[in-house]
Amino acid sequence: MIPKIIISSGPEATRRTIGYLFGKGRANEHIDPHLVASWNSFAPDPGRSPHRDPKEAMAQLVAQLDQPVKMLGDKAPKDTVWHCPVRAAPEDPILTDAQWDDIAHRIVAAAGIAPTGDEEACRWVAVRHADDHIHIAATLVRQDGRRPERGYDQRAVQREARKIEVDYGLRRLKPGDGTGAKRPTSKEHFKAKRLGQDAATRDVLRLRVRRARAAASDEAEFFALLEATGVTVRLKLGPSGDALGCNFALPGDTNDKGEPVFYAGSTLAPDLSLPKIRKSLAATCPEPVTARPSDPWHQATAATERIPHHLMRGDDPTAQGHLVVLGATLDLLPISAPAAVRAELEKAAGAFERATRSPIAADLDSTRILRRSVQTIWRDRPSDGDGSGFAMLLDTVLTAVAFAMHWHRTRQHAQQEAATEEALAHLQIAYAQSTEPVLASLAQRAPSLQMKQRFAHHLQQAAPEHAERILDDPAWEALTTVLAEAEAAGHNATAGLDQALGQRPLDDAHSPARALTWRIRRLGERHAPGPRAQEAKARSAAQRAPATIRPAATIPPPQAPPARRR
């Protein structure tokens, strides 16, 4: 159940609000509007007054609601109307008018509009438009002339809504922590429909601003990227001429006067105010990192692979910082992804956006490498050959998101955990779709039967509990290919297999051979011997069996993190 508070101002606020509640709606969506509750249980009902003119009943209702406000004259407050739509979930049972009556009384009591038993409280009404929702409207002057005590009323009504969900057996929403983005209003949804937009302007702007922030290396580039996507930017300047804030608008989204409708960054999401955008941009190093500059796919994969360590072993601010950069990675990933998986990645990024904010302040100092490498992929579109670079990056992103869900769960971040779980589901679909052609290509290059038998024999000795599943896995042929390629590059393939088996448990892996394929490919690329090392190994190969070739470096296996399905 979702309650949302709207405050209206001006001398005609009550008339406008009541007129809307008993009107046809902006898209004729108001069906049988009628009162289900009121402050005195016998207020006039413009929706169900068969023997009276509805306009007359509406005028009488407005006059009664406004009476305490009018009594104050010039001392009346600027904000005069408290409006709270309360909507049930689509799958919830249809509630009766009597049940909505009880819910309305509980909401206004929780908000401080009309505490239980307070006969001098504000005047209010609850209007039902359809099966799934009501609108509560109240005037913000008590009948004794005082203002209502409604401190933190949004939080209070949300807490009461969670209790109502339990009492009525409704869908139980996750409690928030004040870090969520503001949802589009029904008015914004209807406007988007009229404009032919797939999403409300607020949501479109949020995505474009997030992507520009993720892609930009400085403030000038950030604004340039926004303008390139059609976003109009209006800066809020201080007395010194410095920009203190920024507002964003989409072309074609105008008000009644034909002027662009601007949204402040902070109203799109708490982390999209100009000061916070600047903080994020400052965490991106000004020059590309030099480690393996020709292989940004490897660089991004290696940096993403370290996120689980920060989530499991780092302090909370550092962990939160890596969730922020993981969200930025997901924001840009669809642009560089194969066309077949872009839709799922868009959905994953949209869901994970909620998981990038929590009450914990983010420390972004250790996120520079991943930011720059993902920006390089977005900007330069480097060749990915058979698609394995993208597949490996997506594999590590999937793992990092699984760890993020566990991290939020242990800190009781309910909304963030739910958002991460949703993102994980979309990523798993994209992962399966993107890896299938890559694995098929690897399988076509499978080594000889003798070499495959040698790998299978070692697997049965090293991991007997997983051997049968891996050998029966359709990705086994691809796994033998990467083992053979690692051996050809000078690695000890069986030692690499042992190291890959020790990285993370395979018990919950949907495709253990596929998981091992990417682990071994990453290990091979990370520790590939240089030309001189390869020459030395070639010389020594004539004197000893290939199975005894040592890897170029001994890398201790990482700690085993929680398992995930892939």
Coordinates of C-alpha atoms in Angstrom, one line a residue:
M1 CA 0.0 0.0 0.0
I2 CA 1.5 3.3 -1.1
P3 CA 0.5 6.6 0.5
K4 CA 1.9 9.8 -1.0
I5 CA 1.5 13.3 0.5
I6 CA 1.0 16.4 -1.7
I7 CA 0.7 19.9 -0.3
S8 CA -1.3 22.6 -2.2
S9 CA -1.3 26.4 -1.6
G10 CA -3.4 29.3 -2.5
P11 CA -7.0 30.5 -1.7
E12 CA -8.5 28.2 -4.3
A13 CA -6.5 25.1 -3.3
T14 CA -9.5 23.4 -1.6
R15 CA -11.9 24.0 -4.5
R16 CA -9.3 22.8 -7.1
T17 CA -8.6 19.6 -5.1
I18 CA -12.2 18.7 -4.5
G19 CA -13.1 19.5 -8.1
Y20 CA -10.4 17.1 -9.2
L21 CA -11.4 14.4 -6.8
F22 CA -15.1 14.4 -7.9
G23 CA -14.4 15.2 -11.6
K24 CA -13.9 12.7 -14.5
G25 CA -10.1 12.7 -14.1
R26 CA -7.5 13.7 -16.7
A27 CA -8.1 10.6 -18.7
N28 CA -11.7 9.8 -17.6
E29 CA -10.2 7.4 -15.1
H30 CA -12.5 8.4 -12.2
I31 CA -15.2 5.9 -11.9
D32 CA -18.0 6.5 -9.4
P33 CA -16.1 9.0 -7.1
H34 CA -17.8 9.0 -3.7
L35 CA -17.0 9.6 0.0
V36 CA -16.0 6.7 2.1
A37 CA -15.0 8.7 5.2
S38 CA -15.0 12.3 6.6
W39 CA -14.1 14.2 9.7
N40 CA -17.7 14.1 11.0
S41 CA -19.2 11.1 9.1
F42 CA -22.0 13.2 7.5
A43 CA -20.2 15.6 5.2
P44 CA -22.0 16.3 1.9
D45 CA -21.1 13.8 -0.9
P46 CA -21.1 15.3 -4.4
G47 CA -20.7 11.9 -5.9
R48 CA -23.8 10.3 -4.3
S49 CA -26.4 13.1 -3.9
P50 CA -29.2 12.0 -6.2
H51 CA -31.6 14.7 -5.0
R52 CA -29.2 17.5 -5.2
D53 CA -27.1 19.3 -7.9
P54 CA -23.6 17.8 -7.6
K55 CA -22.1 21.2 -8.1
E56 CA -24.1 22.6 -5.2
A57 CA -23.0 19.7 -3.0
M58 CA -19.4 20.2 -4.0
A59 CA -19.6 23.9 -3.2
Q60 CA -21.0 23.1 0.2
L61 CA -18.3 20.5 0.9
V62 CA -15.6 23.0 -0.1
A63 CA -17.1 25.7 2.2
Q64 CA -17.3 23.3 5.2
L65 CA -13.7 22.1 4.7
D66 CA -12.5 25.7 4.3
Q67 CA -14.3 27.2 7.2
P68 CA -11.5 27.0 9.8
V69 CA -9.1 28.5 7.2
K70 CA -11.4 31.4 6.3
M71 CA -11.8 32.2 10.0
L72 CA -8.1 33.1 10.2
G73 CA -8.5 35.7 7.4
D74 CA -5.1 37.2 6.6
K75 CA -3.4 35.0 9.1
A76 CA -4.3 31.9 7.2
P77 CA -1.2 29.7 6.3
K78 CA 0.1 29.7 2.7
D79 CA -0.2 25.9 2.6
T80 CA -3.8 25.1 3.0
V81 CA -4.5 21.6 1.6
W82 CA -3.0 18.2 2.6
H83 CA -3.7 15.6 -0.1
C84 CA -2.8 11.9 0.3
P85 CA -3.6 9.3 -2.4
V86 CA -3.5 5.8 -0.9
R87 CA -3.3 2.9 -3.4
A88 CA -3.4 -0.8 -2.9
A89 CA -1.3 -3.2 -5.0
P90 CA -2.9 -4.8 -8.2
E91 CA -2.8 -8.3 -6.6
D92 CA -4.5 -7.1 -3.3
P93 CA -8.1 -8.1 -2.6
I94 CA -10.7 -5.5 -3.3
L95 CA -11.5 -3.7 -0.1
T96 CA -15.0 -2.5 0.9
D97 CA -15.9 1.1 1.6
A98 CA -16.0 0.3 5.3
Q99 CA -12.5 -1.0 5.1
W100 CA -11.3 2.1 3.3
D101 CA -13.1 4.2 5.9
D102 CA -11.0 2.5 8.6
I103 CA -7.8 2.9 6.6
A104 CA -8.5 6.6 6.0
H105 CA -9.0 7.2 9.7
R106 CA -5.7 5.4 10.5
I107 CA -3.8 7.4 7.9
V108 CA -5.0 10.9 9.1
A109 CA -4.4 9.9 12.7
A110 CA -0.8 8.8 12.0
A111 CA -0.1 12.0 10.0
G112 CA -1.3 14.3 12.8
I113 CA -4.1 15.6 10.7
A114 CA -6.9 14.1 12.9
P115 CA -5.5 12.2 15.9
T116 CA -8.0 9.7 17.3
G117 CA -10.5 11.3 19.7
D118 CA -9.4 14.9 18.9
E119 CA -12.7 16.7 18.2
E120 CA -10.9 19.9 17.2
A121 CA -8.7 18.3 14.6
C122 CA -8.5 19.3 10.9
R123 CA -11.5 18.7 8.6
W124 CA -10.9 16.0 6.0
V125 CA -12.6 13.7 3.5
A126 CA -11.7 10.4 1.8
V127 CA -12.9 9.9 -1.8
R128 CA -12.9 6.5 -3.5
H129 CA -12.3 6.6 -7.3
A130 CA -11.9 2.9 -8.1
D131 CA -11.5 -0.5 -6.5
D132 CA -7.8 0.0 -5.6
H133 CA -7.4 3.5 -4.1
I134 CA -8.7 6.5 -2.3
H135 CA -7.7 10.1 -2.0
I136 CA -7.7 11.9 1.4
A137 CA -8.0 15.7 1.4
A138 CA -7.7 17.9 4.5
T139 CA -7.4 21.6 5.2
L140 CA -4.4 22.5 7.2
V141 CA -6.0 24.5 9.9
R142 CA -7.6 22.8 12.9
Q143 CA -11.1 23.7 14.0
D144 CA -9.6 25.5 17.0
G145 CA -7.6 27.7 14.7
R146 CA -4.2 26.1 15.3
R147 CA -2.0 24.3 12.8
P148 CA -1.8 20.5 13.0
E149 CA 1.4 18.9 14.4
R150 CA 2.4 16.9 11.3
G151 CA 6.2 16.6 11.8
Y152 CA 7.6 13.8 9.5
D153 CA 4.1 12.9 8.4
Q154 CA 5.4 11.1 5.3
R155 CA 7.4 8.7 7.4
A156 CA 4.5 8.3 9.9
V157 CA 1.9 7.4 7.2
Q158 CA 4.4 5.0 5.6
R159 CA 4.8 3.2 9.0
E160 CA 1.1 3.1 9.4
A161 CA 0.7 1.7 5.9
R162 CA 3.1 -1.2 6.8
K163 CA 0.8 -2.0 9.7
I164 CA -2.3 -1.8 7.5
E165 CA -0.8 -4.2 5.1
V166 CA -0.4 -6.8 7.9
D167 CA -3.8 -6.2 9.3
Y168 CA -5.6 -6.6 6.0
G169 CA -3.4 -9.2 4.4
L170 CA -2.2 -6.9 1.6
R171 CA 1.1 -7.0 -0.2
R172 CA 3.8 -6.0 2.2
L173 CA 6.1 -3.3 0.9
K174 CA 9.7 -2.9 2.1
P175 CA 10.3 -0.1 4.6
G176 CA 12.2 2.8 3.3
D177 CA 15.1 4.8 4.7
G178 CA 14.6 8.2 3.0
T179 CA 17.2 7.5 0.3
G180 CA 14.8 6.4 -2.5
A181 CA 14.0 8.5 -5.6
K182 CA 10.7 10.3 -5.8
R183 CA 8.1 8.3 -7.8
P184 CA 6.3 10.0 -10.7
T185 CA 2.9 11.3 -9.8
S186 CA -0.3 10.0 -11.5
K187 CA -0.4 13.4 -13.3
E188 CA 3.1 12.8 -14.7
H189 CA 2.1 9.3 -15.9
F190 CA -0.9 10.6 -17.7
K191 CA 1.1 13.4 -19.3
A192 CA 3.8 10.9 -20.5
K193 CA 0.9 8.9 -22.1
R194 CA -0.3 12.0 -23.9
L195 CA 3.2 12.8 -25.1
G196 CA 3.7 9.2 -26.3
Q197 CA 6.6 8.6 -23.9
D198 CA 7.2 5.1 -22.6
A199 CA 8.1 6.4 -19.2
A200 CA 7.4 9.5 -17.2
T201 CA 9.6 12.5 -17.8
R202 CA 11.1 12.2 -14.3
D203 CA 12.2 8.6 -14.9
V204 CA 13.6 9.5 -18.4
L205 CA 15.6 12.4 -16.9
R206 CA 16.9 10.3 -14.0
L207 CA 18.3 7.7 -16.4
R208 CA 19.9 10.3 -18.7
V209 CA 21.5 12.2 -15.9
R210 CA 22.8 9.0 -14.3
R211 CA 24.3 7.9 -17.6
A212 CA 25.9 11.2 -18.2
R213 CA 27.4 11.2 -14.7
A214 CA 28.7 7.7 -15.2
A215 CA 30.3 8.5 -18.6
A216 CA 31.7 12.0 -17.9
S217 CA 35.3 12.6 -16.6
D218 CA 34.6 16.2 -15.6
E219 CA 31.7 18.7 -15.1
A220 CA 32.0 20.2 -18.6
E221 CA 31.7 16.8 -20.2
F222 CA 28.8 15.9 -18.0
F223 CA 26.8 18.9 -19.3
A224 CA 27.9 18.3 -22.8
L225 CA 26.7 14.7 -22.7
L226 CA 23.3 15.8 -21.3
E227 CA 22.8 18.3 -24.1
A228 CA 23.8 15.7 -26.7
T229 CA 20.9 13.5 -25.4
G230 CA 18.4 16.4 -25.7
V231 CA 18.3 17.4 -22.1
T232 CA 18.0 21.1 -21.4
V233 CA 20.1 22.2 -18.4
R234 CA 19.5 25.3 -16.4
L235 CA 22.0 26.3 -13.7
K236 CA 21.1 27.9 -10.4
L237 CA 23.7 30.6 -9.9
G238 CA 24.7 32.1 -6.6
P239 CA 25.6 35.8 -5.9
S240 CA 29.2 35.1 -7.0
G241 CA 28.1 33.6 -10.3
D242 CA 29.1 30.1 -9.3
A243 CA 26.7 27.3 -10.1
L244 CA 25.0 26.1 -6.9
G245 CA 22.5 23.7 -8.5
C246 CA 21.1 22.5 -11.8
N247 CA 17.7 21.7 -13.2
F248 CA 16.9 19.5 -16.2
A249 CA 14.1 19.4 -18.7
L250 CA 13.1 17.3 -21.8
P251 CA 12.2 18.9 -25.1
G252 CA 8.4 18.9 -25.6
D253 CA 7.6 18.6 -21.9
T254 CA 6.0 21.9 -21.2
N255 CA 3.5 23.5 -18.9
D256 CA 0.3 25.3 -19.7
K257 CA 2.2 28.4 -20.8
G258 CA 4.4 26.4 -23.2
E259 CA 7.5 26.7 -20.9
P260 CA 9.8 23.8 -20.3
V261 CA 9.1 21.8 -17.1
F262 CA 12.3 21.7 -15.1
Y263 CA 13.2 19.1 -12.5
A264 CA 15.9 19.8 -9.9
G265 CA 18.5 17.1 -9.8
S266 CA 17.8 16.4 -6.1
T267 CA 14.2 15.7 -6.9
L268 CA 15.1 13.2 -9.5
A269 CA 17.2 11.2 -6.9
P270 CA 19.0 12.2 -3.7
D271 CA 22.4 11.6 -5.3
L272 CA 21.8 13.7 -8.4
S273 CA 22.1 17.2 -6.8
L274 CA 24.9 19.2 -8.4
P275 CA 27.2 19.0 -5.2
K276 CA 26.8 15.2 -5.2
I277 CA 27.4 14.9 -8.9
R278 CA 30.6 17.0 -8.5
K279 CA 31.7 14.7 -5.7
S280 CA 31.2 11.7 -8.0
L281 CA 33.0 13.3 -10.9
A282 CA 36.0 14.2 -8.6
A283 CA 36.4 10.5 -7.8
T284 CA 37.2 9.7 -11.5
C285 CA 40.9 10.1 -12.1
P286 CA 41.6 12.7 -14.9
E287 CA 43.8 10.4 -17.0
P288 CA 43.2 6.7 -18.0
V289 CA 45.0 4.2 -15.9
T290 CA 48.0 2.7 -17.6
A291 CA 47.7 -1.0 -16.5
R292 CA 47.0 -3.0 -19.6
P293 CA 45.6 0.1 -21.5
S294 CA 44.9 -1.9 -24.6
D295 CA 42.5 -4.3 -22.8
P296 CA 39.8 -2.3 -21.1
W297 CA 37.5 -5.4 -21.0
H298 CA 40.2 -7.2 -18.9
Q299 CA 40.7 -4.1 -16.8
A300 CA 37.0 -3.6 -16.0
T301 CA 36.6 -7.3 -15.3
A302 CA 39.5 -7.4 -12.9
A303 CA 38.3 -4.2 -11.1
T304 CA 34.7 -5.6 -10.8
E305 CA 36.1 -8.9 -9.5
R306 CA 37.4 -7.1 -6.5
I307 CA 34.0 -5.7 -5.5
P308 CA 33.0 -8.8 -3.5
H309 CA 36.2 -8.5 -1.4
H310 CA 35.3 -4.8 -0.5
L311 CA 31.8 -5.9 0.3
M312 CA 32.9 -8.7 2.6
R313 CA 36.1 -7.3 4.1
G314 CA 36.0 -3.5 3.7
D315 CA 34.5 -0.9 5.9
D316 CA 30.9 0.2 5.1
P317 CA 31.7 3.6 3.4
T318 CA 34.1 1.8 1.0
A319 CA 31.6 -0.9 0.3
Q320 CA 28.9 1.7 -0.4
G321 CA 31.3 3.4 -2.7
H322 CA 31.8 0.3 -4.7
L323 CA 28.0 -0.2 -4.9
V324 CA 27.8 3.3 -6.4
V325 CA 30.4 2.5 -9.1
L326 CA 28.7 -0.9 -9.7
G327 CA 25.5 1.0 -10.5
A328 CA 27.4 3.3 -12.8
T329 CA 28.8 0.3 -14.6
L330 CA 25.3 -1.1 -15.1
D331 CA 24.1 2.3 -16.3
L332 CA 26.7 2.2 -19.2
L333 CA 26.8 -1.5 -19.8
P334 CA 23.7 -1.7 -22.1
I335 CA 25.3 0.8 -24.5
S336 CA 28.2 -1.6 -25.1
A337 CA 26.2 -4.8 -25.0
P338 CA 25.0 -7.0 -27.8
A339 CA 21.6 -5.9 -29.0
A340 CA 19.8 -9.1 -27.9
V341 CA 20.5 -8.4 -24.2
R342 CA 20.2 -4.6 -24.0
A343 CA 16.6 -4.7 -22.8
E344 CA 17.3 -7.0 -19.9
L345 CA 20.4 -4.9 -18.9
E346 CA 18.3 -1.7 -19.0
K347 CA 15.9 -3.3 -16.6
A348 CA 18.8 -4.5 -14.4
A349 CA 20.3 -1.0 -14.3
G350 CA 16.9 0.6 -13.5
A351 CA 16.3 -1.8 -10.6
F352 CA 19.9 -1.6 -9.2
E353 CA 19.7 2.2 -9.1
R354 CA 17.8 1.9 -5.8
A355 CA 20.6 -0.3 -4.4
T356 CA 23.2 2.4 -5.0
R357 CA 21.9 4.6 -2.1
S358 CA 21.6 3.8 1.6
P359 CA 22.0 5.8 4.8
I360 CA 25.8 5.0 4.6
A361 CA 27.9 7.7 3.0
A362 CA 29.9 6.4 0.1
D363 CA 33.7 6.6 0.0
L364 CA 34.6 6.6 -3.7
D365 CA 38.4 6.8 -3.5
S366 CA 39.1 3.2 -4.4
T367 CA 36.7 3.1 -7.3
R368 CA 38.7 5.0 -9.9
I369 CA 40.0 2.0 -12.0
L370 CA 36.6 0.5 -12.6
R371 CA 35.1 3.9 -13.5
R372 CA 37.8 4.7 -16.0
S373 CA 37.9 1.3 -17.6
V374 CA 34.1 1.2 -18.1
Q375 CA 34.3 4.8 -19.5
T376 CA 36.9 3.6 -22.0
I377 CA 34.7 0.8 -23.1
W378 CA 31.8 3.2 -23.5
R379 CA 33.8 5.8 -25.3
D380 CA 36.2 3.8 -27.5
R381 CA 34.0 0.7 -28.2
P382 CA 37.1 -1.6 -28.2
S383 CA 36.9 -4.8 -30.2
D384 CA 35.7 -7.8 -28.2
G385 CA 36.5 -10.5 -30.7
D386 CA 34.2 -13.5 -30.0
G387 CA 32.3 -11.6 -27.2
S388 CA 34.2 -13.3 -24.4
G389 CA 35.3 -9.9 -23.0
F390 CA 31.7 -8.8 -22.5
A391 CA 30.7 -12.2 -21.2
M392 CA 33.5 -12.3 -18.6
L393 CA 32.7 -8.7 -17.4
L394 CA 29.0 -9.6 -17.1
D395 CA 29.9 -12.7 -15.1
T396 CA 31.8 -10.6 -12.6
V397 CA 29.0 -8.0 -12.5
L398 CA 26.6 -10.8 -11.8
T399 CA 28.7 -12.0 -8.9
A400 CA 29.1 -8.5 -7.5
V401 CA 25.4 -7.9 -7.6
A402 CA 24.8 -11.2 -5.7
F403 CA 27.2 -10.0 -3.0
A404 CA 25.5 -6.6 -2.9
M405 CA 22.2 -8.3 -2.2
H406 CA 23.8 -10.2 0.8
W407 CA 25.5 -6.9 2.0
H408 CA 22.2 -5.0 2.0
R409 CA 20.4 -7.9 3.7
T410 CA 22.9 -8.1 6.6
R411 CA 22.4 -4.4 7.1
Q412 CA 18.6 -4.6 6.9
H413 CA 18.3 -2.3 3.9
A414 CA 15.0 -3.8 2.8
Q415 CA 14.3 -1.8 -0.3
Q416 CA 17.9 -2.0 -1.5
E417 CA 17.9 -5.8 -1.0
A418 CA 14.7 -6.1 -3.0
A419 CA 16.0 -3.9 -5.8
T420 CA 19.2 -6.0 -6.0
E421 CA 17.3 -9.2 -6.2
E422 CA 15.2 -7.8 -9.1
A423 CA 18.4 -6.6 -10.8
L424 CA 20.0 -10.1 -10.3
A425 CA 17.0 -11.8 -12.1
H426 CA 17.4 -9.5 -15.2
L427 CA 21.2 -10.0 -15.2
Q428 CA 20.8 -13.8 -15.1
I429 CA 18.7 -13.7 -18.2
A430 CA 21.1 -11.4 -20.0
Y431 CA 24.0 -13.5 -18.9
A432 CA 22.5 -16.7 -20.3
Q433 CA 21.7 -15.0 -23.6
S434 CA 25.1 -13.4 -24.1
T435 CA 27.2 -16.4 -23.1
E436 CA 25.5 -19.0 -25.3
P437 CA 27.1 -17.9 -28.6
V438 CA 30.5 -17.4 -26.9
L439 CA 30.5 -20.9 -25.4
A440 CA 29.4 -22.3 -28.8
S441 CA 32.4 -20.7 -30.5
L442 CA 34.8 -22.0 -27.8
A443 CA 33.3 -25.5 -28.1
Q444 CA 34.1 -25.5 -31.8
R445 CA 37.8 -25.2 -30.9
A446 CA 37.7 -28.1 -28.4
P447 CA 41.1 -29.9 -28.1
S448 CA 41.8 -33.5 -29.0
L449 CA 40.0 -36.4 -27.3
Q450 CA 43.2 -37.4 -25.5
M451 CA 43.6 -33.9 -24.0
K452 CA 40.0 -33.8 -22.9
Q453 CA 40.3 -37.2 -21.2
R454 CA 43.4 -35.9 -19.4
F455 CA 41.5 -32.9 -18.1
A456 CA 38.5 -35.1 -17.1
H457 CA 40.8 -37.4 -15.2
H458 CA 42.3 -34.6 -13.2
L459 CA 38.9 -33.1 -12.6
Q460 CA 37.6 -36.4 -11.1
Q461 CA 40.6 -36.5 -8.8
A462 CA 40.5 -32.8 -7.8
A463 CA 36.7 -32.3 -7.3
P464 CA 35.0 -35.7 -7.2
E465 CA 31.9 -34.1 -5.7
H466 CA 31.4 -31.9 -8.8
A467 CA 33.0 -33.9 -11.5
E468 CA 29.9 -35.6 -12.8
R469 CA 27.9 -32.4 -13.1
I470 CA 30.8 -30.6 -14.8
L471 CA 31.4 -33.4 -17.3
D472 CA 27.7 -33.6 -18.2
D473 CA 27.4 -29.8 -18.5
P474 CA 26.9 -28.6 -22.1
A475 CA 29.7 -26.0 -21.4
W476 CA 32.3 -28.8 -20.8
E477 CA 33.6 -28.5 -24.4
A478 CA 34.2 -24.8 -23.9
L479 CA 35.9 -25.4 -20.6
T480 CA 38.4 -27.9 -22.3
T481 CA 39.1 -25.2 -24.9
V482 CA 40.2 -22.6 -22.4
L483 CA 42.2 -25.1 -20.5
A484 CA 44.0 -26.1 -23.7
E485 CA 44.6 -22.4 -24.6
A486 CA 46.0 -21.7 -21.1
E487 CA 48.4 -24.6 -21.5
A488 CA 49.4 -23.5 -24.9
A489 CA 50.2 -20.0 -23.4
G490 CA 52.6 -21.5 -20.9
H491 CA 50.4 -22.2 -18.0
N492 CA 49.9 -25.4 -16.0
A493 CA 46.3 -26.0 -17.0
T494 CA 45.6 -28.5 -14.2
A495 CA 47.0 -26.1 -11.6
G496 CA 44.8 -23.3 -13.1
L497 CA 41.8 -25.7 -12.8
D498 CA 42.6 -26.3 -9.2
Q499 CA 42.8 -22.6 -8.5
A500 CA 39.5 -22.0 -10.3
L501 CA 37.8 -24.7 -8.3
G502 CA 39.0 -23.1 -5.1
Q503 CA 37.8 -19.6 -5.9
R504 CA 34.1 -20.0 -5.0
P505 CA 31.8 -23.0 -4.2
L506 CA 30.0 -24.6 -7.2
D507 CA 27.2 -26.1 -5.2
D508 CA 24.7 -23.5 -6.3
A509 CA 26.1 -22.8 -9.8
H510 CA 23.5 -23.4 -12.5
S511 CA 26.2 -24.3 -15.0
P512 CA 29.5 -25.2 -13.1
A513 CA 31.4 -25.7 -16.4
R514 CA 30.4 -22.3 -17.6
A515 CA 31.5 -20.7 -14.3
L516 CA 34.8 -22.5 -14.4
T517 CA 35.3 -21.4 -18.1
W518 CA 35.2 -17.7 -17.2
R519 CA 37.3 -18.2 -14.0
I520 CA 40.1 -19.9 -16.0
R521 CA 39.9 -17.4 -18.8
R522 CA 40.3 -14.6 -16.3
L523 CA 43.2 -16.3 -14.5
G524 CA 44.9 -17.0 -17.8
E525 CA 44.6 -13.4 -19.0
R526 CA 45.6 -11.9 -15.6
H527 CA 48.7 -14.1 -15.2
A528 CA 49.7 -14.7 -18.8
P529 CA 53.6 -15.0 -19.1
G530 CA 55.5 -12.4 -21.1
P531 CA 57.4 -13.3 -24.3
R532 CA 60.7 -14.0 -22.5
A533 CA 58.9 -16.2 -19.9
Q534 CA 57.2 -18.1 -22.8
E535 CA 60.6 -18.7 -24.5
A536 CA 62.1 -20.0 -21.3
K537 CA 59.2 -22.3 -20.8
A538 CA 59.4 -23.5 -24.4
R539 CA 63.1 -24.4 -23.9
S540 CA 62.3 -26.2 -20.6
A541 CA 59.4 -28.1 -22.3
A542 CA 61.9 -30.2 -24.2
Q543 CA 63.4 -31.5 -21.0
R544 CA 60.2 -32.2 -19.0
A545 CA 56.6 -33.3 -19.5
P546 CA 54.1 -30.7 -20.3
A547 CA 52.1 -31.6 -17.2
T548 CA 54.9 -30.4 -15.0
I549 CA 55.1 -26.9 -16.5
R550 CA 54.8 -24.3 -13.7
P551 CA 52.6 -21.2 -14.0
A552 CA 54.4 -17.9 -14.4
A553 CA 53.3 -16.8 -11.0
T554 CA 51.7 -18.5 -8.0
I555 CA 48.6 -16.6 -7.0
P556 CA 47.0 -17.6 -3.7
P557 CA 43.3 -18.4 -4.2
P558 CA 40.9 -15.9 -2.9
Q559 CA 38.6 -16.5 0.1
A560 CA 35.4 -18.4 -0.9
P561 CA 32.4 -16.0 -1.0
P562 CA 28.8 -17.0 -0.9
A563 CA 27.6 -19.1 -3.8
R564 CA 25.1 -17.8 -6.4
R565 CA 23.2 -19.4 -9.3
R566 CA 24.4 -18.8 -12.8

